[in-house]
Short mmCIF file of C-alpha atoms and ligand atoms in Angstrom, two decimals:
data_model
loop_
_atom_site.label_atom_id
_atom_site.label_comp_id
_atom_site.label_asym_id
_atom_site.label_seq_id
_atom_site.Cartn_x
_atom_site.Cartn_y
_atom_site.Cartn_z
CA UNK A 133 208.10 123.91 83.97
CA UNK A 134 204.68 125.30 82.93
CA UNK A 135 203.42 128.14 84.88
CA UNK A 136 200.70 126.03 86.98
CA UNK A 137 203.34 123.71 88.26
CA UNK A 138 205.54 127.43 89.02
CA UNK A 139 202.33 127.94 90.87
CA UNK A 140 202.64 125.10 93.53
CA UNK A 141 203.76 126.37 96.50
CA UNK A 142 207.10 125.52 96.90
CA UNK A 143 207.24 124.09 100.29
CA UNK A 144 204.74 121.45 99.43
CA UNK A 145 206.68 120.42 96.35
CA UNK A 146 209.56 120.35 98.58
CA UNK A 147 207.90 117.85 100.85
CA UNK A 148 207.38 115.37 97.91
CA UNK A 149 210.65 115.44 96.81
CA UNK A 150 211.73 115.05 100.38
CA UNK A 151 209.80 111.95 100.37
CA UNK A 152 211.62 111.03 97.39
CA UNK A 153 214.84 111.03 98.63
CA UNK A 154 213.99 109.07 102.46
CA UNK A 155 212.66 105.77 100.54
CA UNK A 156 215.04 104.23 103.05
CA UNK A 157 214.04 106.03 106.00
CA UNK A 158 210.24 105.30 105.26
CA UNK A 159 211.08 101.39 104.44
CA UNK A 160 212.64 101.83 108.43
CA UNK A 161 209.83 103.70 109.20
CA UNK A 162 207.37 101.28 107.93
CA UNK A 163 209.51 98.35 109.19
CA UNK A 164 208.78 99.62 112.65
CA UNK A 165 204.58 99.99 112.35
CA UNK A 166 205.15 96.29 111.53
CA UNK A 167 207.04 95.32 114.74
CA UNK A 168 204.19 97.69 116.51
CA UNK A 169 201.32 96.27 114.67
CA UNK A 170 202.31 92.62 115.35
CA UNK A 171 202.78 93.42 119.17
CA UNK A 172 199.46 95.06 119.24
CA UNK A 173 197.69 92.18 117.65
CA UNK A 174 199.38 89.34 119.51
CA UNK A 175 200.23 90.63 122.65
CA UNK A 176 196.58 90.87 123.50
CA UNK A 177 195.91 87.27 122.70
CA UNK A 178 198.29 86.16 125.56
CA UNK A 179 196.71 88.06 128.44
CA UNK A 180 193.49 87.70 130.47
CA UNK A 181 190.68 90.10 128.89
CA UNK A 182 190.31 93.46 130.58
CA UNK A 183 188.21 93.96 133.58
CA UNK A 184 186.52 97.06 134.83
CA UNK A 185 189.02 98.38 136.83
CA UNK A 186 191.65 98.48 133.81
CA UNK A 187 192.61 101.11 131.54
CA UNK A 188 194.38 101.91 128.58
CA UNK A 189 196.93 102.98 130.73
CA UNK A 190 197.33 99.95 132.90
CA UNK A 191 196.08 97.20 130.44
CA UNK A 192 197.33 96.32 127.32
CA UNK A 193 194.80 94.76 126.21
CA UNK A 194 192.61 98.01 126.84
CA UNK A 195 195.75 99.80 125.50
CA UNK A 196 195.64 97.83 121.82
CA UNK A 197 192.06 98.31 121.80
CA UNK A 198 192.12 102.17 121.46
CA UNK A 199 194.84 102.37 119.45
CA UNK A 200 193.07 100.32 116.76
CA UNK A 201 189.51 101.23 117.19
CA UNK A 202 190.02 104.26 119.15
CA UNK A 203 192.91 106.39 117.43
CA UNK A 204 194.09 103.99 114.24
CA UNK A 205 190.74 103.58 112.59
CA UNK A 206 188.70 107.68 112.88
CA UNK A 207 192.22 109.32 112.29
CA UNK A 208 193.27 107.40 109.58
CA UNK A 209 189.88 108.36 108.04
CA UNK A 210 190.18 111.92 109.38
CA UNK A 211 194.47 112.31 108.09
CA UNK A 212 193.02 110.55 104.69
CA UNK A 213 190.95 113.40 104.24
CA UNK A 214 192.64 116.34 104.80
CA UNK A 215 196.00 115.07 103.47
CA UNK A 216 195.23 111.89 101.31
CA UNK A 217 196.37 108.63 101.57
CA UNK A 218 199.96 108.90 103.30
CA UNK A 219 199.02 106.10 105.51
CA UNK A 220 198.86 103.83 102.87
CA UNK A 221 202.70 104.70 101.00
CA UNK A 222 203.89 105.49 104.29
CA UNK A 223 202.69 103.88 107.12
CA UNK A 224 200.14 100.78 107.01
CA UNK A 225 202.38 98.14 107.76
CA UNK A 226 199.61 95.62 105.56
CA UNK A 227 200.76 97.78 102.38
CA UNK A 228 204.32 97.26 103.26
CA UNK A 229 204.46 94.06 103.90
CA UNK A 230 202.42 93.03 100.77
CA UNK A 231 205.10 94.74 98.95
CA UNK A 232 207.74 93.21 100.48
CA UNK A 233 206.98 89.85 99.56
CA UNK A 234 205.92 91.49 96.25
CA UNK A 235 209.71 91.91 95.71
CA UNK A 236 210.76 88.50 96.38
CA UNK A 237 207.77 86.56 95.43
CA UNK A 238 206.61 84.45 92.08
CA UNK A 239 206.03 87.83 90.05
CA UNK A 240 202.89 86.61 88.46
CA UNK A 241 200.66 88.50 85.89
CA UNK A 242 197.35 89.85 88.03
CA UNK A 243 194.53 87.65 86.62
CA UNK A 244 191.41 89.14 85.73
CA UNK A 245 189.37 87.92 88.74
CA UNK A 246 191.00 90.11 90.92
CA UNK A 247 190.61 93.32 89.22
CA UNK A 248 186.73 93.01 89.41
CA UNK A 249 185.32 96.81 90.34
CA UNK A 250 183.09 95.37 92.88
CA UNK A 251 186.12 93.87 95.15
CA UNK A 252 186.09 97.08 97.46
CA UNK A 253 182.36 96.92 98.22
CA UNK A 254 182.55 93.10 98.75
CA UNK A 255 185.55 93.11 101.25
CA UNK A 256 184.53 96.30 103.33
CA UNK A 257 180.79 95.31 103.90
CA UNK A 258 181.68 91.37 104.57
CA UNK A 259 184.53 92.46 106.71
CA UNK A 260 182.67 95.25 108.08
CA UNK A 261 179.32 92.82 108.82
CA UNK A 262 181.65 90.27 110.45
CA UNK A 263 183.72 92.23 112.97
CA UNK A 264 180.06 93.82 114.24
CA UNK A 265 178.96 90.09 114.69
CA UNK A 266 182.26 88.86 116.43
CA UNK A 267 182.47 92.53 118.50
CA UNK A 268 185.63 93.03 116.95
CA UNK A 269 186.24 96.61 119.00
CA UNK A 270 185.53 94.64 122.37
CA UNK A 271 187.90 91.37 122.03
CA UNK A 272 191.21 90.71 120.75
CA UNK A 273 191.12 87.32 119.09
CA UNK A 274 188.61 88.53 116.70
CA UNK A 275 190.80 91.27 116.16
CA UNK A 276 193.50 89.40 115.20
CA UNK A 277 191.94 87.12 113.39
CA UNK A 278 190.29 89.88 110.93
CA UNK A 279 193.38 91.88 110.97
CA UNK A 280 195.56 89.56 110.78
CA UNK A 281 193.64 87.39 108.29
CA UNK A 282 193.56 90.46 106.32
CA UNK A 283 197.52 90.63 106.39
CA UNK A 284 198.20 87.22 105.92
CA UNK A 285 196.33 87.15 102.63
CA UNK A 286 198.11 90.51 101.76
CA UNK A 287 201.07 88.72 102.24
CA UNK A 288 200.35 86.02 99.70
CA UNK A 289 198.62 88.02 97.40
CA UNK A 290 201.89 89.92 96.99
CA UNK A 291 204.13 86.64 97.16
CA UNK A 292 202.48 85.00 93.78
CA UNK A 293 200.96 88.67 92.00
CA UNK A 294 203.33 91.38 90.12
CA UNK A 295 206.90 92.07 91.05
CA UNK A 296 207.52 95.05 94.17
CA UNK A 297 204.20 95.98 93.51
CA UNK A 298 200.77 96.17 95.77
CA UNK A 299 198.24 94.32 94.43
CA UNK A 300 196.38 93.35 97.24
CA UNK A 301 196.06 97.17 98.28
CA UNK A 302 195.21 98.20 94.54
CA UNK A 303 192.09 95.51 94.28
CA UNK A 304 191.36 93.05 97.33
CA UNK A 305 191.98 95.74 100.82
CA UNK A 306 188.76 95.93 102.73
CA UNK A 307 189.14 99.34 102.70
CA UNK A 308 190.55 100.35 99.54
CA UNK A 309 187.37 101.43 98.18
CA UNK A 310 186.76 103.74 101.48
CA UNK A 311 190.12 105.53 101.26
CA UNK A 312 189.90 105.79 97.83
CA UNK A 313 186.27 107.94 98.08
CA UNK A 314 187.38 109.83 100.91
CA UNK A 315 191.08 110.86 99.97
CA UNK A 316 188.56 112.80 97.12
CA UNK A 317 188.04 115.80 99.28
CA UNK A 318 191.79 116.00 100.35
CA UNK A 319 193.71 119.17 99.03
CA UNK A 320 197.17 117.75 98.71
CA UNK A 321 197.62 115.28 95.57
CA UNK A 322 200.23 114.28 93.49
CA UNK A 323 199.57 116.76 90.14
CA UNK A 324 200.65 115.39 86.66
CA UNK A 325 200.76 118.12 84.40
CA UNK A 326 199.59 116.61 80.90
CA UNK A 327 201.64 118.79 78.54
CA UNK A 328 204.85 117.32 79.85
CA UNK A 329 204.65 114.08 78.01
CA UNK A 330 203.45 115.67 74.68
CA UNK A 331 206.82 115.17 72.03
CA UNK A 332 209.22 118.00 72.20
CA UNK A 333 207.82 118.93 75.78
CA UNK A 334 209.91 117.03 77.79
CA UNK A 335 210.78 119.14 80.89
CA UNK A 336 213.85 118.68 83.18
CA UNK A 337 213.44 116.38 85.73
CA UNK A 338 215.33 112.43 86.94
CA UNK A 339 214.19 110.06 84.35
CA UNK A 340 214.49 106.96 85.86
CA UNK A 341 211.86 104.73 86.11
CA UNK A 342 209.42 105.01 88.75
CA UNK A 343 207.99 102.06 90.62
CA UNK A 344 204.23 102.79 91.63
CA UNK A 345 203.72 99.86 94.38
CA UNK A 346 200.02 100.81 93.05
CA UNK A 347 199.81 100.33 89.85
CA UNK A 348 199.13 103.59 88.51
CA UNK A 349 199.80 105.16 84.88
CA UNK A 350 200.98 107.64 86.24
CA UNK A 351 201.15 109.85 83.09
CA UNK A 352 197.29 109.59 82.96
CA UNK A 353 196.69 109.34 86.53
CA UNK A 354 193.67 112.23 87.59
CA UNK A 355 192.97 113.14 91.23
CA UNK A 356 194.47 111.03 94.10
CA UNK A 357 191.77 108.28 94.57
CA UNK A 358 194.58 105.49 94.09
CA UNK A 359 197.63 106.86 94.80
CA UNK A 360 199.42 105.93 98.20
CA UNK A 361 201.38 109.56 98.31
CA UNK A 362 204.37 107.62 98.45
CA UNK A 363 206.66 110.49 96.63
CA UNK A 364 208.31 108.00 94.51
CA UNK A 365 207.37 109.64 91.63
CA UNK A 366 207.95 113.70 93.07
CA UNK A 367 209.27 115.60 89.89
CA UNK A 368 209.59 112.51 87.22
CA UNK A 369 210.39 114.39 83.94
CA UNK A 370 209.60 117.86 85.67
CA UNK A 371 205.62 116.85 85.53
CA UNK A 372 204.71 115.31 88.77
CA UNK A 373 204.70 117.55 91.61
CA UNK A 374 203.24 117.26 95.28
CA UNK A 375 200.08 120.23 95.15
CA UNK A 376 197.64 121.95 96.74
CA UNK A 377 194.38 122.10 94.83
CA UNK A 378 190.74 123.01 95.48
CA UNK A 379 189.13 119.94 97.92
CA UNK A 380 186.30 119.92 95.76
CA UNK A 381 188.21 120.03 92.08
CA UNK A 382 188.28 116.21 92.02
CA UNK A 383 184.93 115.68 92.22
CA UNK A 384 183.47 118.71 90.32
CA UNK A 385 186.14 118.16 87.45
CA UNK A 386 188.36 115.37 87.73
CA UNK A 387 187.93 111.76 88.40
CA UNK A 388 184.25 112.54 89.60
CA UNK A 389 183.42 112.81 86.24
CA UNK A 390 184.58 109.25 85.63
CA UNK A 391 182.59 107.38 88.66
CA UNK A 392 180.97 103.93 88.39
CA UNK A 393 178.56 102.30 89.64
CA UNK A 394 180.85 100.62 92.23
CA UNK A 395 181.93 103.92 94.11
CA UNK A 396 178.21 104.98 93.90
CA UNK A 397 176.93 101.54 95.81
CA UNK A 398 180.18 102.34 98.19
CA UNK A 399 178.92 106.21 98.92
CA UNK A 400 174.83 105.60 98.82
CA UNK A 401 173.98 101.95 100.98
CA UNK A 402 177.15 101.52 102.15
CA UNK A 403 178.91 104.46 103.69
CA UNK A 404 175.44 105.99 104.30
CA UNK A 405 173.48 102.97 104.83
CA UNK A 406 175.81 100.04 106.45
CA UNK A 407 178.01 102.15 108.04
CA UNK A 408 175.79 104.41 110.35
CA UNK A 409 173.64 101.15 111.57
CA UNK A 410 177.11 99.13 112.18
CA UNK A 411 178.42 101.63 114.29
CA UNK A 412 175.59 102.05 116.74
CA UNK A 413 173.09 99.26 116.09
CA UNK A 414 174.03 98.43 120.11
CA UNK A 415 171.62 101.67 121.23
CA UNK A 416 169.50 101.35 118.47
CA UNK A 417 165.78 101.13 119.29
CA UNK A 418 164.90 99.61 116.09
CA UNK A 419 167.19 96.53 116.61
CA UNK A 420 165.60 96.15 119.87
CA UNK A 421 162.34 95.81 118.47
CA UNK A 422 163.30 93.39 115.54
CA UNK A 423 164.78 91.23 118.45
CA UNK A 424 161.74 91.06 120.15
CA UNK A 425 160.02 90.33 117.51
CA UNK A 426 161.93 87.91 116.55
CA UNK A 427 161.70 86.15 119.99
CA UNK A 428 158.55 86.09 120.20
CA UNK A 429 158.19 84.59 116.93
CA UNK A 430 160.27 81.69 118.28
CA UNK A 431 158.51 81.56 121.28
CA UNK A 432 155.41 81.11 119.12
CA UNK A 433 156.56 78.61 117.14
CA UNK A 434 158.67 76.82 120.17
CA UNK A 435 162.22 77.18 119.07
CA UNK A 436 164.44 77.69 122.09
CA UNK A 437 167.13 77.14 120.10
CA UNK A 438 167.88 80.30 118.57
CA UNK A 439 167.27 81.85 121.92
CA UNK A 440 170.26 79.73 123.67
CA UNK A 441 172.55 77.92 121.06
CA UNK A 442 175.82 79.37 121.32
CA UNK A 443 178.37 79.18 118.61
CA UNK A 444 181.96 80.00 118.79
CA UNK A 445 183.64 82.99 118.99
CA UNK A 446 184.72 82.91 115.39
CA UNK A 447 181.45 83.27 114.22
CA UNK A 448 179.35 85.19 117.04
CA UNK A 449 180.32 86.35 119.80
CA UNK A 450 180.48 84.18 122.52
CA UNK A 451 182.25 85.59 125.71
CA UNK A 452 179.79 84.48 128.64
CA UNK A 453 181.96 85.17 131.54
CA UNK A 454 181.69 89.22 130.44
CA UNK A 455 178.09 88.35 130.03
CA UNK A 456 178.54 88.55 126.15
CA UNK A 457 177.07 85.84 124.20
CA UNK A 458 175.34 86.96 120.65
CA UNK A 459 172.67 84.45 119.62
CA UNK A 460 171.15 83.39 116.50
CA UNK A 461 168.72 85.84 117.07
CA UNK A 462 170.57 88.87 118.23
CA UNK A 463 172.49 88.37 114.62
CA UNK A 464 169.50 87.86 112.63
CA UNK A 465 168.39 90.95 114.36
CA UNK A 466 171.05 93.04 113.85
CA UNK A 467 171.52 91.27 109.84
CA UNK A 468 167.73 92.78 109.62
CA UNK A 469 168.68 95.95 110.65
CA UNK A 470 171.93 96.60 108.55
CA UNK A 471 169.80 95.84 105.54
CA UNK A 472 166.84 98.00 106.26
CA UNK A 473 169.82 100.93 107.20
CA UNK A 474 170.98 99.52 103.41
CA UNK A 475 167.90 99.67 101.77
CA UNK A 476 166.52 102.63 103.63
CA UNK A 477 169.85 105.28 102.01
CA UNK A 478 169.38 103.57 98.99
CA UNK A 479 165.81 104.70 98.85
CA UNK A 480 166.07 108.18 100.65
CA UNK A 481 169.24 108.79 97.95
CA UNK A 482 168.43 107.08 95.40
CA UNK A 483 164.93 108.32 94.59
CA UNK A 484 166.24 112.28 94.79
CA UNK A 485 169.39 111.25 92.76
CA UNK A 486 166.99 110.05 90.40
CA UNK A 487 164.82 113.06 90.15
CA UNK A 488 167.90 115.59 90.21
CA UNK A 489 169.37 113.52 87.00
CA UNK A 490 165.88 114.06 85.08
CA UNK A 491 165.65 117.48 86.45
CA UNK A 492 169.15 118.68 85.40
CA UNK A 493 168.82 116.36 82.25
CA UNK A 494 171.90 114.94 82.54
CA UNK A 495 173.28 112.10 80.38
CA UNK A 496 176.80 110.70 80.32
CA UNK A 497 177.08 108.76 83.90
CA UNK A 498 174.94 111.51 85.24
CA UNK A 499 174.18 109.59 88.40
CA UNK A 500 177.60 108.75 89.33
CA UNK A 501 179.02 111.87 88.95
CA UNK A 502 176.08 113.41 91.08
CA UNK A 503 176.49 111.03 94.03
CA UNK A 504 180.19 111.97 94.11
CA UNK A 505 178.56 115.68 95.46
CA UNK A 506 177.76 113.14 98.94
CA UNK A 507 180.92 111.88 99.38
CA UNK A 508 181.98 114.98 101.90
CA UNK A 509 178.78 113.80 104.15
CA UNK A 510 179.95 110.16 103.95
CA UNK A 511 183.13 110.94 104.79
CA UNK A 512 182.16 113.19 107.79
CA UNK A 513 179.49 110.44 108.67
CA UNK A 514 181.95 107.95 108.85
CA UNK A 515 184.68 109.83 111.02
CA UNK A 516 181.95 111.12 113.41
CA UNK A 517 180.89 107.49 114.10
CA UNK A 518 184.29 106.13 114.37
CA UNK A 519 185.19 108.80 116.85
CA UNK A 520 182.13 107.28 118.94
CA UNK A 521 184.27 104.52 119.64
CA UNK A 522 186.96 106.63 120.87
CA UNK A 523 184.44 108.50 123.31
CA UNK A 524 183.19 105.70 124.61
CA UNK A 525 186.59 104.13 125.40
CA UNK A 526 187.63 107.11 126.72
CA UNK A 527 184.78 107.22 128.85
CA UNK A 528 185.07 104.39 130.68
CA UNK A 529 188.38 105.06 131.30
CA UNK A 530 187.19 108.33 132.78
CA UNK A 531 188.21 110.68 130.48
CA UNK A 532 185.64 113.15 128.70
CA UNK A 533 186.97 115.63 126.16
CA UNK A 534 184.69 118.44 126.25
CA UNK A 535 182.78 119.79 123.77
CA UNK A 536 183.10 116.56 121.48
CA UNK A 537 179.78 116.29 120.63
CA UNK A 538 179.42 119.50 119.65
CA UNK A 539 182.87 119.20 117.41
CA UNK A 540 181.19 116.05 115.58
CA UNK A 541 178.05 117.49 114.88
CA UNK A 542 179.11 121.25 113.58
CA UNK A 543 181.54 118.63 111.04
CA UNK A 544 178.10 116.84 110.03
CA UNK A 545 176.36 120.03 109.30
CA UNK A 546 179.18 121.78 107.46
CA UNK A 547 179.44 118.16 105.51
CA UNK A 548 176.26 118.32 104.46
CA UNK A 549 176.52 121.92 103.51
CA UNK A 550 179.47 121.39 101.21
CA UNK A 551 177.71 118.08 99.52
CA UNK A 552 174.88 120.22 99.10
CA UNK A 553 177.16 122.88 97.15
CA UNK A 554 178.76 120.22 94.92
CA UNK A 555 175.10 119.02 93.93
CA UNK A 556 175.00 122.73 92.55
CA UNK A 557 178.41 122.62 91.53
CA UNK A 558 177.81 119.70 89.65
CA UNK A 559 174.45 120.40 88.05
CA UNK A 560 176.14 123.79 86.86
CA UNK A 561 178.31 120.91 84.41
CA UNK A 562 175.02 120.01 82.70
CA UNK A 563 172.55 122.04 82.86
CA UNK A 564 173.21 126.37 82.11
CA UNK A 565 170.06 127.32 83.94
CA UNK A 566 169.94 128.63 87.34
CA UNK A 567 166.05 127.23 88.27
CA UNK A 568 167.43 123.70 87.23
CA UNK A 569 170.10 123.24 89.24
CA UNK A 570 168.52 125.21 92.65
CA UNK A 571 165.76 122.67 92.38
CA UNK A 572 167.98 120.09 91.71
CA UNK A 573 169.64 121.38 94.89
CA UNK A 574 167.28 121.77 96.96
CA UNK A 575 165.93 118.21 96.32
CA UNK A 576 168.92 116.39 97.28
CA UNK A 577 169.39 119.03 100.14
CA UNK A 578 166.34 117.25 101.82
CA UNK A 579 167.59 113.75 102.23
CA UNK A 580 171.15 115.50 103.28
CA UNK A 581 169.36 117.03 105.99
CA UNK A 582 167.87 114.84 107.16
CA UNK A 583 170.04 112.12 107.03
CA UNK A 584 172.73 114.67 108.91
CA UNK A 585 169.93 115.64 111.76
CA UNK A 586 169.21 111.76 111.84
CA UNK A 587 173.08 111.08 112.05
CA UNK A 588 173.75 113.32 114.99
CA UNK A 589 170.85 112.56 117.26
CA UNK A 590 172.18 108.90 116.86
CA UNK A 591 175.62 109.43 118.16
CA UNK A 592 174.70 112.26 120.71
CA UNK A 593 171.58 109.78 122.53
S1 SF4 B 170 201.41 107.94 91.76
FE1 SF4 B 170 202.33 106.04 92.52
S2 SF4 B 170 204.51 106.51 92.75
FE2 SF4 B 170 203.44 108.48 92.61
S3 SF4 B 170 203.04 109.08 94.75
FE3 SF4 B 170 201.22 108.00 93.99
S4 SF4 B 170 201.56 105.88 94.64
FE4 SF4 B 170 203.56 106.89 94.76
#
């Protein structure tokens, strides 16, 4: 074993092997998060909605609603971060039931449709768009249907595609693409030391052959984007160990290096762009005025229509008993404002990634690997608005957790801090002097900042 494997602290390295060994006791494991998944998604369907005196602690209804949108959703994003993606290999019952028919299903060869780069930005914004138009975090039966449309084509994906495998999860999961960025920053990964497989370096180790459910070469494989942390592979041939390493190694030096354009339209309109204006376009003055504008535009022109036609709830929402009915115009509204939101970050990113590339002359994917320096604000950006739909369930169940607020915005700020470092991190990679890569710096630190100020005056008004 070569002396940076000796190096891994020996207790993590344990864990992975540990995982190793309790492939049964996870398949149990995971067997279970399916029984508790389907409850939670059907259970719902059968019982009256929720009214205001109900709780999560009364209602189940209420109940299934924070544990997806409330605890499920942030935390997976949060755990994903600081520990990579265990969820996935160990927990999301999608993953293991898309496996599981994997193994007794047609075993067919992948065709080349699916492995298209721009599947993860497709599926998260259209599934992202949707649920904000049906009010997926308010009602159960568009919760189920997304979710469990979601899982239902996981399961056939896996039935007719490769053999024990997870093809849906490699290239169709809405949110693939998002764990993928985010598990980045985490400082546990799977290491594979190189030298191992070089002739006449094999190291001890088991030998048998590993079965990545992702689809990974695993002798190649750099940083942790796609693999589930599943442990199957803990100690293969001596040169796969579970690690520490630096949080910001894979993006300074490792698989950063490699980005495409499809994980920089994820980071820059998406994640900073989509995401922020889906998560509170509700209190957002701006879609306020685009819907008055809008109605008085139809009242201009006579069309009542869009004012009053209702559609069903399977394609706005449409609840008018809880006084909840989305019309044509609210959606056009709030379809306005998720592209300005869009083309806004593209513009207040784009234009300083631009100038930073020129600046630092850079030249081999230079603006890929640069935007990878934002992914510790996107991440932060999208946790801190996911955890607004925790406070605000919380809240009307009565329960305030002090001192919240305070703990999302500090996590902004120190985001944007570290992306700010990585642009200077980064820049250090292609350009040796200092004035260079400080006003490289300090160029993208201005959209950072303000995008982080912008961010937390959002979610605290
Ligand atoms: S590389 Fe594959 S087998 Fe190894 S831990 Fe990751 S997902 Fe599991």
């Amino acid at each position: 074993m070569t002396s940076s494997l000796r190096a891994a602290p020996a207790l993590v390295a344990t864990f992975g092997d540990v995982l190793l060994r309790h492939q049964a006791a996870i398949r149990r494991l995971q067997w279970a998060m399916v029984a508790l998944y389907v409850v939670l998604l059907t259970v719902p369907l059968l019982l009256p909605l929720p009214t205001h005196t109900d709780y999560a602690w009364n209602n189940v209804v209420r109940f299934a609603q924070f544990v997806f949108w409330g605890v499920w959703w942030p935390f997976i994003i949060l755990a994903t971060a600081l520990v990579g993606r265990f969820w996935c290999g160990i927990l999301c019952p999608e993953g293991a039931l898309s496996e599981f028919a994997s193994q007794h299903g047609a075993g067919r060869a992948i065709p080349g449709w699916m492995k298209w780069s721009g599947w993860p930005v497709v599926s998260f914004v259209s599934t992202t768009v949707y649920g904000q138009l049906t009010s997926i975090y308010q009602y159960p039966k568009p919760a189920a249907l997304l979710l469990g449309g979601s899982t239902f084509a996981a399961i056939v994906i896996g039935a007719r595609y490769g053999k024990a495998k997870r093809v849906w999860c490699r290239f169709l999961c809405p949110v693939n693409g998002v764990f993928a960025t985010v598990s980045k920053i985490a400082p546990l990964h799977f290491r594979v030391d190189p030298d191992s497989w070089r002739p006449g370096n094999q190291q001890q180790g088991r030998s048998s052959a590993v079965n990545c459910a992702p689809l990974i070469p695993i002798k190649t494989m750099q940083g942790a984007a796609a693999c589930h942390m599943c442990g199957r592979c803990s100690g293969y041939r001596g040169a796969i160990r579970l690690s520490w390493r630096n949080p910001a190694s894979d993006i300074v030096h490792g698989s950063g290096r490699l980005a495409t354009m499809g994980e920089t339209v994820l980071i820059v309109p998406v994640l900073l762009g989509l995401v922020p204006a889906a998560l509170h376009w509700s209190d957002s003055g701006l879609f306020q005025m685009i819907r008055l504008w809008l109605v008085e535009r139809c009242l201009d022109l006579h069309l009542i229509w869009p004012l009053s036609l209702r559609l069903p709830w399977w394609v706005l929402t449409d609840y008018p008993l809880e006084n909840d009915v989305m019309t044509l115009v609210d959606a056009v509204a709030l379809l306005i404002l998720l592209s300005v939101s869009v083309v806004a970050a593209t513009i207040v990113f784009g234009i300083p990634l631009a100038a930073c590339v020129r600046i630092l002359r850079m030249r081999e994917r230079p603006l890929h690997h640069l935007t990878q320096a934002l992914i510790p604000l996107a991440a932060a950006c999208l946790f801190s608005g996911l955890l607004s739909l925790t406070v605000s369930q919380l809240r009307s169940d009565g329960v305030v957790i002090p001192c919240l607020d305070l703990f999302r915005g500090s996590l902004v700020l120190a985001a944007a801090a570290w992306s700010a470092v990585l642009v200077l991190r980064i820049g250090a990679l292609y350009n040796g002097r200092l004035a260079a890569r400080m006003g490289a710096t300090f160029i993208m630190f201005l959209p950072i900042a303000a995008f982080s100020i912008i961010w937390i005056v959002a979610f605290l008004g």
